[in-house]
mmCIF file of C-alpha atoms in Angstrom:
data_model
loop_
_atom_site.group_PDB
_atom_site.id
_atom_site.type_symbol
_atom_site.label_atom_id
_atom_site.label_comp_id
_atom_site.label_asym_id
_atom_site.label_seq_id
_atom_site.Cartn_x
_atom_site.Cartn_y
_atom_site.Cartn_z
ATOM 1 C CA UNK A 1 -11.778 27.320 -14.687
ATOM 2 C CA UNK A 2 -10.628 30.004 -13.051
ATOM 3 C CA UNK A 3 -8.452 32.839 -13.350
ATOM 4 C CA UNK A 4 -6.675 35.313 -11.239
ATOM 5 C CA UNK A 5 -3.803 37.740 -12.027
ATOM 6 C CA UNK A 6 -1.478 40.486 -10.364
ATOM 7 C CA UNK A 7 0.997 42.453 -9.658
ATOM 8 C CA UNK A 8 4.105 41.006 -7.591
ATOM 9 C CA UNK A 9 5.551 42.331 -4.798
ATOM 10 C CA UNK A 10 8.037 43.458 -7.497
ATOM 11 C CA UNK A 11 5.876 44.307 -10.064
ATOM 12 C CA UNK A 12 3.988 46.564 -7.237
ATOM 13 C CA UNK A 13 7.283 48.374 -6.755
ATOM 14 C CA UNK A 14 8.492 48.857 -10.225
ATOM 15 C CA UNK A 15 4.701 50.592 -10.268
ATOM 16 C CA UNK A 16 5.493 52.866 -7.217
ATOM 17 C CA UNK A 17 8.677 53.342 -8.209
ATOM 18 C CA UNK A 18 7.553 54.937 -11.677
ATOM 19 C CA UNK A 19 4.925 56.950 -10.425
ATOM 20 C CA UNK A 20 7.749 58.475 -7.694
ATOM 21 C CA UNK A 21 10.074 59.381 -10.420
ATOM 22 C CA UNK A 22 7.436 61.194 -12.529
ATOM 23 C CA UNK A 23 6.880 63.170 -9.407
ATOM 24 C CA UNK A 24 10.422 64.236 -8.596
ATOM 25 C CA UNK A 25 10.610 65.011 -12.880
ATOM 26 C CA UNK A 26 8.112 67.213 -12.510
ATOM 27 C CA UNK A 27 9.329 68.872 -9.544
ATOM 28 C CA UNK A 28 12.924 68.824 -9.907
ATOM 29 C CA UNK A 29 12.892 69.150 -13.928
ATOM 30 C CA UNK A 30 15.471 66.007 -14.401
ATOM 31 C CA UNK A 31 14.067 64.421 -18.072
ATOM 32 C CA UNK A 32 16.223 61.454 -17.120
ATOM 33 C CA UNK A 33 13.860 60.410 -13.976
ATOM 34 C CA UNK A 34 10.993 61.044 -16.431
ATOM 35 C CA UNK A 35 12.767 58.642 -18.967
ATOM 36 C CA UNK A 36 13.413 55.949 -15.540
ATOM 37 C CA UNK A 37 9.481 56.415 -14.676
ATOM 38 C CA UNK A 38 7.989 55.716 -18.004
ATOM 39 C CA UNK A 39 10.061 52.886 -18.436
ATOM 40 C CA UNK A 40 9.306 51.149 -15.412
ATOM 41 C CA UNK A 41 5.445 51.927 -16.514
ATOM 42 C CA UNK A 42 5.554 50.510 -19.548
ATOM 43 C CA UNK A 43 7.453 47.368 -18.359
ATOM 44 C CA UNK A 44 4.985 46.913 -15.458
ATOM 45 C CA UNK A 45 2.130 47.163 -18.349
ATOM 46 C CA UNK A 46 3.816 44.726 -20.405
ATOM 47 C CA UNK A 47 4.195 42.403 -18.131
ATOM 48 C CA UNK A 48 0.772 42.339 -17.495
ATOM 49 C CA UNK A 49 -0.151 41.333 -21.050
ATOM 50 C CA UNK A 50 2.580 38.816 -21.068
ATOM 51 C CA UNK A 51 0.707 37.014 -18.442
ATOM 52 C CA UNK A 52 -2.754 37.780 -19.841
ATOM 53 C CA UNK A 53 -2.833 36.977 -23.391
ATOM 54 C CA UNK A 54 -0.982 34.013 -23.714
ATOM 55 C CA UNK A 55 -4.572 31.377 -24.040
ATOM 56 C CA UNK A 56 -4.063 28.209 -21.891
ATOM 57 C CA UNK A 57 -6.099 24.743 -21.142
ATOM 58 C CA UNK A 58 -5.339 21.442 -19.731
ATOM 59 C CA UNK A 59 -6.817 18.726 -19.345
ATOM 60 C CA UNK A 60 -5.413 16.606 -15.465
ATOM 61 C CA UNK A 61 -6.634 13.606 -14.162
ATOM 62 C CA UNK A 62 -5.233 12.074 -11.103
ATOM 63 C CA UNK A 63 -4.744 8.356 -9.625
ATOM 64 C CA UNK A 64 -4.838 7.675 -5.808
ATOM 65 C CA UNK A 65 -2.639 4.401 -4.386
ATOM 66 C CA UNK A 66 -5.770 3.163 -2.238
ATOM 67 C CA UNK A 67 -9.276 3.672 -3.348
ATOM 68 C CA UNK A 68 -9.901 4.560 0.619
ATOM 69 C CA UNK A 69 -7.400 6.224 2.544
ATOM 70 C CA UNK A 70 -7.684 5.624 6.156
ATOM 71 C CA UNK A 71 -6.914 8.024 9.307
ATOM 72 C CA UNK A 72 -3.167 7.959 9.528
ATOM 73 C CA UNK A 73 -2.669 6.453 6.345
ATOM 74 C CA UNK A 74 -0.425 7.640 3.803
ATOM 75 C CA UNK A 75 -1.056 7.421 0.253
ATOM 76 C CA UNK A 76 0.716 8.662 -3.128
ATOM 77 C CA UNK A 77 -1.331 10.644 -5.767
ATOM 78 C CA UNK A 78 -0.001 10.954 -9.193
ATOM 79 C CA UNK A 79 -1.474 13.923 -11.154
ATOM 80 C CA UNK A 80 -1.087 13.596 -15.241
ATOM 81 C CA UNK A 81 -1.413 17.367 -16.749
ATOM 82 C CA UNK A 82 -1.137 18.009 -20.322
ATOM 83 C CA UNK A 83 -1.421 22.182 -21.056
ATOM 84 C CA UNK A 84 -1.921 23.658 -24.222
ATOM 85 C CA UNK A 85 -0.920 27.157 -24.609
ATOM 86 C CA UNK A 86 0.931 29.417 -26.629
ATOM 87 C CA UNK A 87 4.188 28.724 -24.558
ATOM 88 C CA UNK A 88 5.094 26.039 -21.792
ATOM 89 C CA UNK A 89 5.660 28.533 -19.088
ATOM 90 C CA UNK A 90 8.293 27.566 -16.131
ATOM 91 C CA UNK A 91 6.233 28.501 -13.005
ATOM 92 C CA UNK A 92 4.830 26.569 -9.870
ATOM 93 C CA UNK A 93 2.294 24.187 -9.074
ATOM 94 C CA UNK A 94 -0.193 22.765 -6.417
ATOM 95 C CA UNK A 95 -2.966 20.598 -6.085
ATOM 96 C CA UNK A 96 -5.961 22.185 -3.887
ATOM 97 C CA UNK A 97 -6.361 19.755 -0.456
ATOM 98 C CA UNK A 98 -8.918 19.957 2.002
ATOM 99 C CA UNK A 99 -8.403 20.066 5.900
ATOM 100 C CA UNK A 100 -9.226 16.445 5.794
ATOM 101 C CA UNK A 101 -5.185 15.634 4.103
ATOM 102 C CA UNK A 102 -1.871 16.870 5.113
ATOM 103 C CA UNK A 103 0.749 16.716 2.209
ATOM 104 C CA UNK A 104 3.003 18.702 0.279
ATOM 105 C CA UNK A 105 0.867 18.736 -2.766
ATOM 106 C CA UNK A 106 2.476 21.607 -4.910
ATOM 107 C CA UNK A 107 6.506 21.833 -6.992
ATOM 108 C CA UNK A 108 7.795 22.876 -9.895
ATOM 109 C CA UNK A 109 6.728 23.184 -13.815
ATOM 110 C CA UNK A 110 6.823 20.991 -15.856
ATOM 111 C CA UNK A 111 8.713 18.532 -13.542
ATOM 112 C CA UNK A 112 11.365 16.463 -14.566
ATOM 113 C CA UNK A 113 9.584 13.248 -14.279
ATOM 114 C CA UNK A 114 6.943 14.406 -16.814
ATOM 115 C CA UNK A 115 4.232 13.797 -14.243
ATOM 116 C CA UNK A 116 2.964 15.334 -10.554
ATOM 117 C CA UNK A 117 3.548 13.443 -7.781
ATOM 118 C CA UNK A 118 3.065 13.666 -4.041
ATOM 119 C CA UNK A 119 2.063 12.294 -0.759
ATOM 120 C CA UNK A 120 -1.183 12.845 1.266
ATOM 121 C CA UNK A 121 -2.212 11.212 4.651
ATOM 122 C CA UNK A 122 -5.712 11.249 6.261
ATOM 123 C CA UNK A 123 -6.548 13.248 8.834
ATOM 124 C CA UNK A 124 -10.381 13.230 9.214
ATOM 125 C CA UNK A 125 -13.082 11.111 8.452
ATOM 126 C CA UNK A 126 -15.472 11.965 5.204
ATOM 127 C CA UNK A 127 -16.007 12.509 1.773
ATOM 128 C CA UNK A 128 -13.836 15.549 0.540
ATOM 129 C CA UNK A 129 -12.500 16.942 -3.052
ATOM 130 C CA UNK A 130 -9.523 17.047 -4.146
ATOM 131 C CA UNK A 131 -8.168 19.531 -6.265
ATOM 132 C CA UNK A 132 -8.565 21.625 -8.457
ATOM 133 C CA UNK A 133 -5.026 21.816 -9.882
ATOM 134 C CA UNK A 134 -4.106 25.859 -9.593
ATOM 135 C CA UNK A 135 -0.552 26.790 -11.700
ATOM 136 C CA UNK A 136 0.723 29.713 -10.830
ATOM 137 C CA UNK A 137 3.285 31.756 -13.452
ATOM 138 C CA UNK A 138 5.690 34.769 -13.669
ATOM 139 C CA UNK A 139 6.775 36.996 -16.464
ATOM 140 C CA UNK A 140 10.112 36.602 -17.167
ATOM 141 C CA UNK A 141 10.809 40.150 -15.252
ATOM 142 C CA UNK A 142 9.050 38.891 -12.274
ATOM 143 C CA UNK A 143 6.343 41.896 -11.925
ATOM 144 C CA UNK A 144 2.989 39.599 -12.738
ATOM 145 C CA UNK A 145 1.743 37.038 -12.102
ATOM 146 C CA UNK A 146 -1.319 35.156 -13.358
ATOM 147 C CA UNK A 147 -2.683 31.811 -11.527
ATOM 148 C CA UNK A 148 -5.264 29.588 -13.202
ATOM 149 C CA UNK A 149 -6.892 26.897 -12.087
ATOM 150 C CA UNK A 150 -7.207 23.629 -14.616
ATOM 151 C CA UNK A 151 -9.838 20.314 -14.294
ATOM 152 C CA UNK A 152 -12.704 19.165 -12.053
ATOM 153 C CA UNK A 153 -12.079 17.891 -8.397
ATOM 154 C CA UNK A 154 -11.910 14.611 -7.664
ATOM 155 C CA UNK A 155 -13.653 13.168 -4.326
ATOM 156 C CA UNK A 156 -11.299 11.122 -1.962
ATOM 157 C CA UNK A 157 -12.905 9.338 0.865
ATOM 158 C CA UNK A 158 -10.584 8.988 4.389
ATOM 159 C CA UNK A 159 -12.410 6.145 6.201
ATOM 160 C CA UNK A 160 -11.687 5.379 10.113
ATOM 161 C CA UNK A 161 -8.275 3.700 11.160
ATOM 162 C CA UNK A 162 -8.989 0.106 11.478
ATOM 163 C CA UNK A 163 -6.516 -1.301 14.539
ATOM 164 C CA UNK A 164 -5.201 -4.885 15.098
ATOM 165 C CA UNK A 165 -6.893 -6.156 18.286
ATOM 166 C CA UNK A 166 -6.277 -8.594 20.714
ATOM 167 C CA UNK A 167 -8.086 -12.326 19.906
ATOM 168 C CA UNK A 168 -11.196 -13.827 21.895
ATOM 169 C CA UNK A 169 -10.460 -16.335 24.254
ATOM 170 C CA UNK A 170 -12.667 -18.946 22.492
ATOM 171 C CA UNK A 171 -14.888 -18.546 19.725
ATOM 172 C CA UNK A 172 -18.548 -17.994 21.511
ATOM 173 C CA UNK A 173 -21.462 -19.308 18.777
ATOM 174 C CA UNK A 174 -24.991 -17.633 18.868
ATOM 175 C CA UNK A 175 -27.537 -18.550 21.527
ATOM 176 C CA UNK A 176 -24.319 -18.977 24.149
ATOM 177 C CA UNK A 177 -22.982 -22.158 23.108
ATOM 178 C CA UNK A 178 -19.268 -22.172 22.551
ATOM 179 C CA UNK A 179 -18.116 -22.472 18.573
ATOM 180 C CA UNK A 180 -15.820 -23.827 16.296
ATOM 181 C CA UNK A 181 -12.721 -21.576 15.011
ATOM 182 C CA UNK A 182 -13.896 -21.067 11.426
ATOM 183 C CA UNK A 183 -17.825 -19.771 11.002
ATOM 184 C CA UNK A 184 -20.905 -22.009 11.619
ATOM 185 C CA UNK A 185 -22.420 -20.091 8.769
ATOM 186 C CA UNK A 186 -22.470 -22.268 6.156
ATOM 187 C CA UNK A 187 -22.515 -21.344 2.298
ATOM 188 C CA UNK A 188 -23.636 -22.236 -1.062
ATOM 189 C CA UNK A 189 -21.526 -24.455 -2.362
ATOM 190 C CA UNK A 190 -20.164 -25.969 0.597
ATOM 191 C CA UNK A 191 -20.625 -30.094 1.257
ATOM 192 C CA UNK A 192 -21.392 -30.212 4.992
ATOM 193 C CA UNK A 193 -24.723 -29.779 4.806
ATOM 194 C CA UNK A 194 -28.242 -31.926 6.267
ATOM 195 C CA UNK A 195 -29.620 -33.645 3.527
ATOM 196 C CA UNK A 196 -34.098 -33.706 3.497
ATOM 197 C CA UNK A 197 -36.159 -35.293 1.683
ATOM 198 C CA UNK A 198 -36.541 -34.516 -1.950
ATOM 199 C CA UNK A 199 -39.392 -32.233 -2.783
ATOM 200 C CA UNK A 200 -41.579 -31.749 -6.270
ATOM 201 C CA UNK A 201 -39.402 -29.011 -8.028
ATOM 202 C CA UNK A 202 -36.123 -29.572 -6.386
ATOM 203 C CA UNK A 203 -33.394 -28.965 -8.731
ATOM 204 C CA UNK A 204 -31.301 -32.251 -9.457
ATOM 205 C CA UNK A 205 -27.929 -30.958 -8.599
ATOM 206 C CA UNK A 206 -28.817 -30.834 -5.465
ATOM 207 C CA UNK A 207 -29.410 -34.475 -5.049
ATOM 208 C CA UNK A 208 -27.134 -35.705 -2.167
ATOM 209 C CA UNK A 209 -26.286 -39.407 -3.715
ATOM 210 C CA UNK A 210 -24.944 -40.632 -0.527
ATOM 211 C CA UNK A 211 -27.535 -39.733 1.736
ATOM 212 C CA UNK A 212 -30.056 -41.384 -0.895
ATOM 213 C CA UNK A 213 -28.292 -44.728 -1.435
ATOM 214 C CA UNK A 214 -27.934 -44.673 2.709
ATOM 215 C CA UNK A 215 -31.736 -44.307 3.001
ATOM 216 C CA UNK A 216 -33.406 -45.660 -0.059
ATOM 217 C CA UNK A 217 -35.004 -42.181 -1.531
ATOM 218 C CA UNK A 218 -34.373 -39.025 -2.990
ATOM 219 C CA UNK A 219 -32.558 -37.137 -0.943
ATOM 220 C CA UNK A 220 -31.284 -33.310 -1.791
ATOM 221 C CA UNK A 221 -28.887 -30.928 0.490
ATOM 222 C CA UNK A 222 -30.550 -28.469 2.347
ATOM 223 C CA UNK A 223 -28.411 -25.269 3.321
ATOM 224 C CA UNK A 224 -28.972 -24.136 6.281
ATOM 225 C CA UNK A 225 -28.939 -20.859 7.403
ATOM 226 C CA UNK A 226 -28.581 -18.989 11.353
ATOM 227 C CA UNK A 227 -31.484 -17.122 12.546
ATOM 228 C CA UNK A 228 -29.051 -14.510 13.316
ATOM 229 C CA UNK A 229 -25.799 -13.188 13.145
ATOM 230 C CA UNK A 230 -23.047 -14.734 14.504
ATOM 231 C CA UNK A 231 -21.781 -11.457 16.305
ATOM 232 C CA UNK A 232 -23.562 -8.228 16.714
ATOM 233 C CA UNK A 233 -21.247 -4.228 17.067
ATOM 234 C CA UNK A 234 -23.489 -1.614 18.370
ATOM 235 C CA UNK A 235 -22.383 2.270 17.825
ATOM 236 C CA UNK A 236 -24.615 4.539 19.828
ATOM 237 C CA UNK A 237 -24.316 7.492 18.045
ATOM 238 C CA UNK A 238 -27.187 9.208 20.070
ATOM 239 C CA UNK A 239 -26.554 13.133 20.270
ATOM 240 C CA UNK A 240 -27.371 12.954 23.730
ATOM 241 C CA UNK A 241 -24.395 10.684 24.157
ATOM 242 C CA UNK A 242 -21.949 12.489 22.556
ATOM 243 C CA UNK A 243 -20.672 16.455 22.522
ATOM 244 C CA UNK A 244 -22.557 18.985 19.770
ATOM 245 C CA UNK A 245 -20.813 18.580 16.533
ATOM 246 C CA UNK A 246 -18.273 21.201 16.175
ATOM 247 C CA UNK A 247 -15.865 23.238 13.686
ATOM 248 C CA UNK A 248 -13.102 19.939 15.077
ATOM 249 C CA UNK A 249 -14.164 16.641 15.394
ATOM 250 C CA UNK A 250 -14.836 15.213 19.066
ATOM 251 C CA UNK A 251 -11.624 12.956 19.556
ATOM 252 C CA UNK A 252 -14.025 10.614 22.050
ATOM 253 C CA UNK A 253 -16.598 10.330 19.139
ATOM 254 C CA UNK A 254 -13.870 9.358 16.282
ATOM 255 C CA UNK A 255 -12.606 6.989 18.767
ATOM 256 C CA UNK A 256 -15.771 5.040 19.126
ATOM 257 C CA UNK A 257 -15.991 4.882 15.458
ATOM 258 C CA UNK A 258 -12.658 3.301 15.275
ATOM 259 C CA UNK A 259 -13.014 0.965 17.588
ATOM 260 C CA UNK A 260 -16.625 0.022 15.369
ATOM 261 C CA UNK A 261 -14.807 -0.268 12.241
ATOM 262 C CA UNK A 262 -11.992 -2.535 14.107
ATOM 263 C CA UNK A 263 -13.650 -4.828 16.182
ATOM 264 C CA UNK A 264 -16.210 -5.258 13.542
ATOM 265 C CA UNK A 265 -13.617 -6.327 11.160
ATOM 266 C CA UNK A 266 -11.307 -8.145 13.546
ATOM 267 C CA UNK A 267 -14.492 -10.457 14.394
ATOM 268 C CA UNK A 268 -14.864 -11.035 11.395
ATOM 269 C CA UNK A 269 -11.199 -12.606 10.662
ATOM 270 C CA UNK A 270 -12.164 -15.491 13.802
ATOM 271 C CA UNK A 271 -14.368 -16.518 11.811
ATOM 272 C CA UNK A 272 -17.686 -14.636 12.263
ATOM 273 C CA UNK A 273 -20.517 -13.003 10.698
ATOM 274 C CA UNK A 274 -21.307 -9.776 12.096
ATOM 275 C CA UNK A 275 -23.987 -7.318 11.703
ATOM 276 C CA UNK A 276 -22.894 -3.928 12.771
ATOM 277 C CA UNK A 277 -25.624 -1.414 13.250
ATOM 278 C CA UNK A 278 -26.513 2.326 15.030
ATOM 279 C CA UNK A 279 -27.954 3.101 17.996
ATOM 280 C CA UNK A 280 -31.348 3.743 15.965
ATOM 281 C CA UNK A 281 -31.336 0.244 14.401
ATOM 282 C CA UNK A 282 -29.819 1.497 10.514
ATOM 283 C CA UNK A 283 -27.668 -1.028 9.306
ATOM 284 C CA UNK A 284 -24.213 0.391 8.295
ATOM 285 C CA UNK A 285 -22.569 -2.713 7.500
ATOM 286 C CA UNK A 286 -22.948 -6.380 7.192
ATOM 287 C CA UNK A 287 -19.873 -8.350 7.219
ATOM 288 C CA UNK A 288 -19.298 -12.011 5.579
ATOM 289 C CA UNK A 289 -16.155 -12.424 4.828
ATOM 290 C CA UNK A 290 -16.127 -10.339 1.335
ATOM 291 C CA UNK A 291 -13.490 -7.322 0.589
ATOM 292 C CA UNK A 292 -16.795 -5.557 -1.038
ATOM 293 C CA UNK A 293 -18.264 -5.872 2.436
ATOM 294 C CA UNK A 294 -15.857 -4.691 4.673
ATOM 295 C CA UNK A 295 -14.913 -1.728 2.019
ATOM 296 C CA UNK A 296 -19.108 -0.794 2.557
ATOM 297 C CA UNK A 297 -19.121 -0.905 6.129
ATOM 298 C CA UNK A 298 -15.826 1.831 6.454
ATOM 299 C CA UNK A 299 -17.030 3.904 3.431
ATOM 300 C CA UNK A 300 -20.613 4.197 5.794
ATOM 301 C CA UNK A 301 -18.618 4.594 9.090
ATOM 302 C CA UNK A 302 -16.430 7.561 7.402
ATOM 303 C CA UNK A 303 -19.571 9.832 7.434
ATOM 304 C CA UNK A 304 -21.432 8.937 10.701
ATOM 305 C CA UNK A 305 -22.134 11.988 12.631
ATOM 306 C CA UNK A 306 -23.823 12.037 16.428
ATOM 307 C CA UNK A 307 -27.574 12.087 15.934
ATOM 308 C CA UNK A 308 -31.462 10.812 16.645
ATOM 309 C CA UNK A 309 -31.857 9.128 19.652
ATOM 310 C CA UNK A 310 -31.327 5.066 20.424
ATOM 311 C CA UNK A 311 -33.776 2.428 20.358
ATOM 312 C CA UNK A 312 -33.655 -0.243 22.871
ATOM 313 C CA UNK A 313 -31.188 -2.578 22.875
ATOM 314 C CA UNK A 314 -33.148 -5.637 22.435
ATOM 315 C CA UNK A 315 -35.256 -4.487 19.726
ATOM 316 C CA UNK A 316 -32.501 -4.092 17.713
ATOM 317 C CA UNK A 317 -30.747 -7.265 18.176
ATOM 318 C CA UNK A 318 -33.806 -9.571 17.316
ATOM 319 C CA UNK A 319 -35.254 -12.957 18.550
ATOM 320 C CA UNK A 320 -32.397 -14.978 19.148
ATOM 321 C CA UNK A 321 -29.111 -12.868 20.801
ATOM 322 C CA UNK A 322 -25.467 -13.410 19.361
ATOM 323 C CA UNK A 323 -22.676 -14.323 20.798
ATOM 324 C CA UNK A 324 -20.096 -11.817 21.051
ATOM 325 C CA UNK A 325 -21.954 -7.755 21.450
ATOM 326 C CA UNK A 326 -20.017 -5.202 20.766
ATOM 327 C CA UNK A 327 -21.836 -2.184 21.884
ATOM 328 C CA UNK A 328 -19.889 1.292 21.557
ATOM 329 C CA UNK A 329 -21.526 4.573 23.588
ATOM 330 C CA UNK A 330 -20.268 8.139 24.930
ATOM 331 C CA UNK A 331 -21.496 9.516 28.089
ATOM 332 C CA UNK A 332 -23.721 6.932 30.296
ATOM 333 C CA UNK A 333 -25.095 7.453 33.387
ATOM 334 C CA UNK A 334 -26.370 4.936 36.302
ATOM 335 C CA UNK A 335 -30.051 5.361 35.332
ATOM 336 C CA UNK A 336 -29.353 4.735 31.167
ATOM 337 C CA UNK A 337 -27.241 1.868 32.161
ATOM 338 C CA UNK A 338 -29.807 0.039 34.341
ATOM 339 C CA UNK A 339 -31.519 0.043 30.915
ATOM 340 C CA UNK A 340 -29.142 -1.531 29.005
ATOM 341 C CA UNK A 341 -29.457 -4.755 28.884
ATOM 342 C CA UNK A 342 -27.006 -7.350 26.395
ATOM 343 C CA UNK A 343 -30.193 -9.213 25.566
ATOM 344 C CA UNK A 344 -28.678 -13.082 25.953
ATOM 345 C CA UNK A 345 -25.251 -12.492 24.185
ATOM 346 C CA UNK A 346 -22.861 -14.834 25.488
ATOM 347 C CA UNK A 347 -20.156 -12.253 25.475
ATOM 348 C CA UNK A 348 -21.463 -8.783 25.981
ATOM 349 C CA UNK A 349 -18.421 -5.962 26.369
ATOM 350 C CA UNK A 350 -19.634 -2.281 26.448
ATOM 351 C CA UNK A 351 -17.331 0.183 25.862
ATOM 352 C CA UNK A 352 -18.360 3.666 26.814
ATOM 353 C CA UNK A 353 -16.114 7.477 26.516
ATOM 354 C CA UNK A 354 -17.633 8.964 29.592
ATOM 355 C CA UNK A 355 -19.120 6.615 32.680
ATOM 356 C CA UNK A 356 -20.356 8.757 34.503
ATOM 357 C CA UNK A 357 -20.771 7.502 38.595
ATOM 358 C CA UNK A 358 -22.467 3.983 39.448
ATOM 359 C CA UNK A 359 -23.253 3.120 35.343
ATOM 360 C CA UNK A 360 -19.747 0.735 35.359
ATOM 361 C CA UNK A 361 -21.381 -1.145 38.118
ATOM 362 C CA UNK A 362 -25.525 -0.915 37.005
ATOM 363 C CA UNK A 363 -23.948 -2.340 33.587
ATOM 364 C CA UNK A 364 -21.950 -4.850 35.564
ATOM 365 C CA UNK A 365 -25.238 -6.603 37.278
ATOM 366 C CA UNK A 366 -26.694 -6.770 33.862
ATOM 367 C CA UNK A 367 -23.815 -9.332 32.484
ATOM 368 C CA UNK A 368 -21.520 -7.210 30.646
ATOM 369 C CA UNK A 369 -17.523 -6.418 31.004
ATOM 370 C CA UNK A 370 -17.503 -2.585 30.974
ATOM 371 C CA UNK A 371 -14.594 -1.230 29.823
ATOM 372 C CA UNK A 372 -13.608 2.897 29.372
ATOM 373 C CA UNK A 373 -13.054 3.831 26.119
ATOM 374 C CA UNK A 374 -9.964 6.495 25.214
ATOM 375 C CA UNK A 375 -7.511 7.355 23.127
ATOM 376 C CA UNK A 376 -5.556 3.590 23.027
ATOM 377 C CA UNK A 377 -8.423 1.616 21.162
ATOM 378 C CA UNK A 378 -6.311 -1.667 21.283
ATOM 379 C CA UNK A 379 -5.487 -1.404 24.658
ATOM 380 C CA UNK A 380 -9.667 -0.996 25.728
ATOM 381 C CA UNK A 381 -9.910 -3.936 23.779
ATOM 382 C CA UNK A 382 -7.128 -6.280 25.540
ATOM 383 C CA UNK A 383 -8.305 -5.226 29.108
ATOM 384 C CA UNK A 384 -12.198 -5.850 28.321
ATOM 385 C CA UNK A 385 -10.825 -9.531 26.789
ATOM 386 C CA UNK A 386 -8.878 -9.910 29.914
ATOM 387 C CA UNK A 387 -11.608 -8.487 32.287
ATOM 388 C CA UNK A 388 -13.872 -11.544 29.948
ATOM 389 C CA UNK A 389 -11.106 -13.978 30.689
ATOM 390 C CA UNK A 390 -10.279 -13.058 34.079
ATOM 391 C CA UNK A 391 -13.870 -13.365 35.631
ATOM 392 C CA UNK A 392 -14.848 -16.671 34.073
ATOM 393 C CA UNK A 393 -16.817 -15.182 31.585
ATOM 394 C CA UNK A 394 -16.478 -16.665 28.839
ATOM 395 C CA UNK A 395 -18.530 -19.811 28.297
ATOM 396 C CA UNK A 396 -17.329 -23.030 28.010
#
């Protein structure tokens, strides 16, 4: 708990006036000025004692309407503050906000509602401290003030913005084939599983009775698993692709992170199983239809920064090529584009925030659908989908 006591502008003026009256009384011999000077000095001293002496302590709890705050999203913060003191002063309160969020987090204390409320809007990705709560009280004469902090800080996570994107023309399965509109990845409990012969040790609960009756021998359900994810999103955050990190966020990198989150969530909503990796091969998230998967990805993307070097794309993908492959990068020259191969992906879309001369043509020759990435992320995605459809690049 931090406490700071000081004179207000009025208090400083009263102290200066007291000193002036004392000097004037000594020079002019005016007793009335002496009384006024002493009165002002004593009043200022009493005001300082009034804000200093009361022992105050309090508890602070905060509730935020959303667990994760998205960039440009507004959330409501409710602060419950219980103050224990010899007296309940009137004053002003404010919750200390990081630069990563904006909002009017202050008001008069005590509030009429009995609790403190304010709205915040996400501005910058990351994990940031919210608080402490500051209470500023002033003595009845307005000569001295006391500012005191209460409670601990609370972390708030600001995640990248997830935008609504245009649908792909068709669903593209792994290894280049066209799949159905719902995911072909079969999970536990599905009835559409291929049967196999019974092996001692198999659970009796997995017996496929229809196949057993048809074949005349015990058959069990076999869960099918794909050897690779249906879709892969790669965020190229190698340091040479982006400007050096500074005090302010790089708009190009922020657009890339937002597209990474948006495309992954969009592909998952279309029925794909999605793996999201960075250019060094670090798994940032895997979307398999669970809400926790989405939140985990967004939290990971909230903290990514440009760093390290990139690995060969074929190494990142693995042995079996995916259907959709979304590769998001920064500055890309012709030499690096010539080395960037889509590893056999059925629908390879490359987004770059800084295409240098010749880089686009080199990428197209390898089978990429190349789209410049600017501030309008949804428009860039729509352009990529339109380019794939118009060029007949969608396998049938």
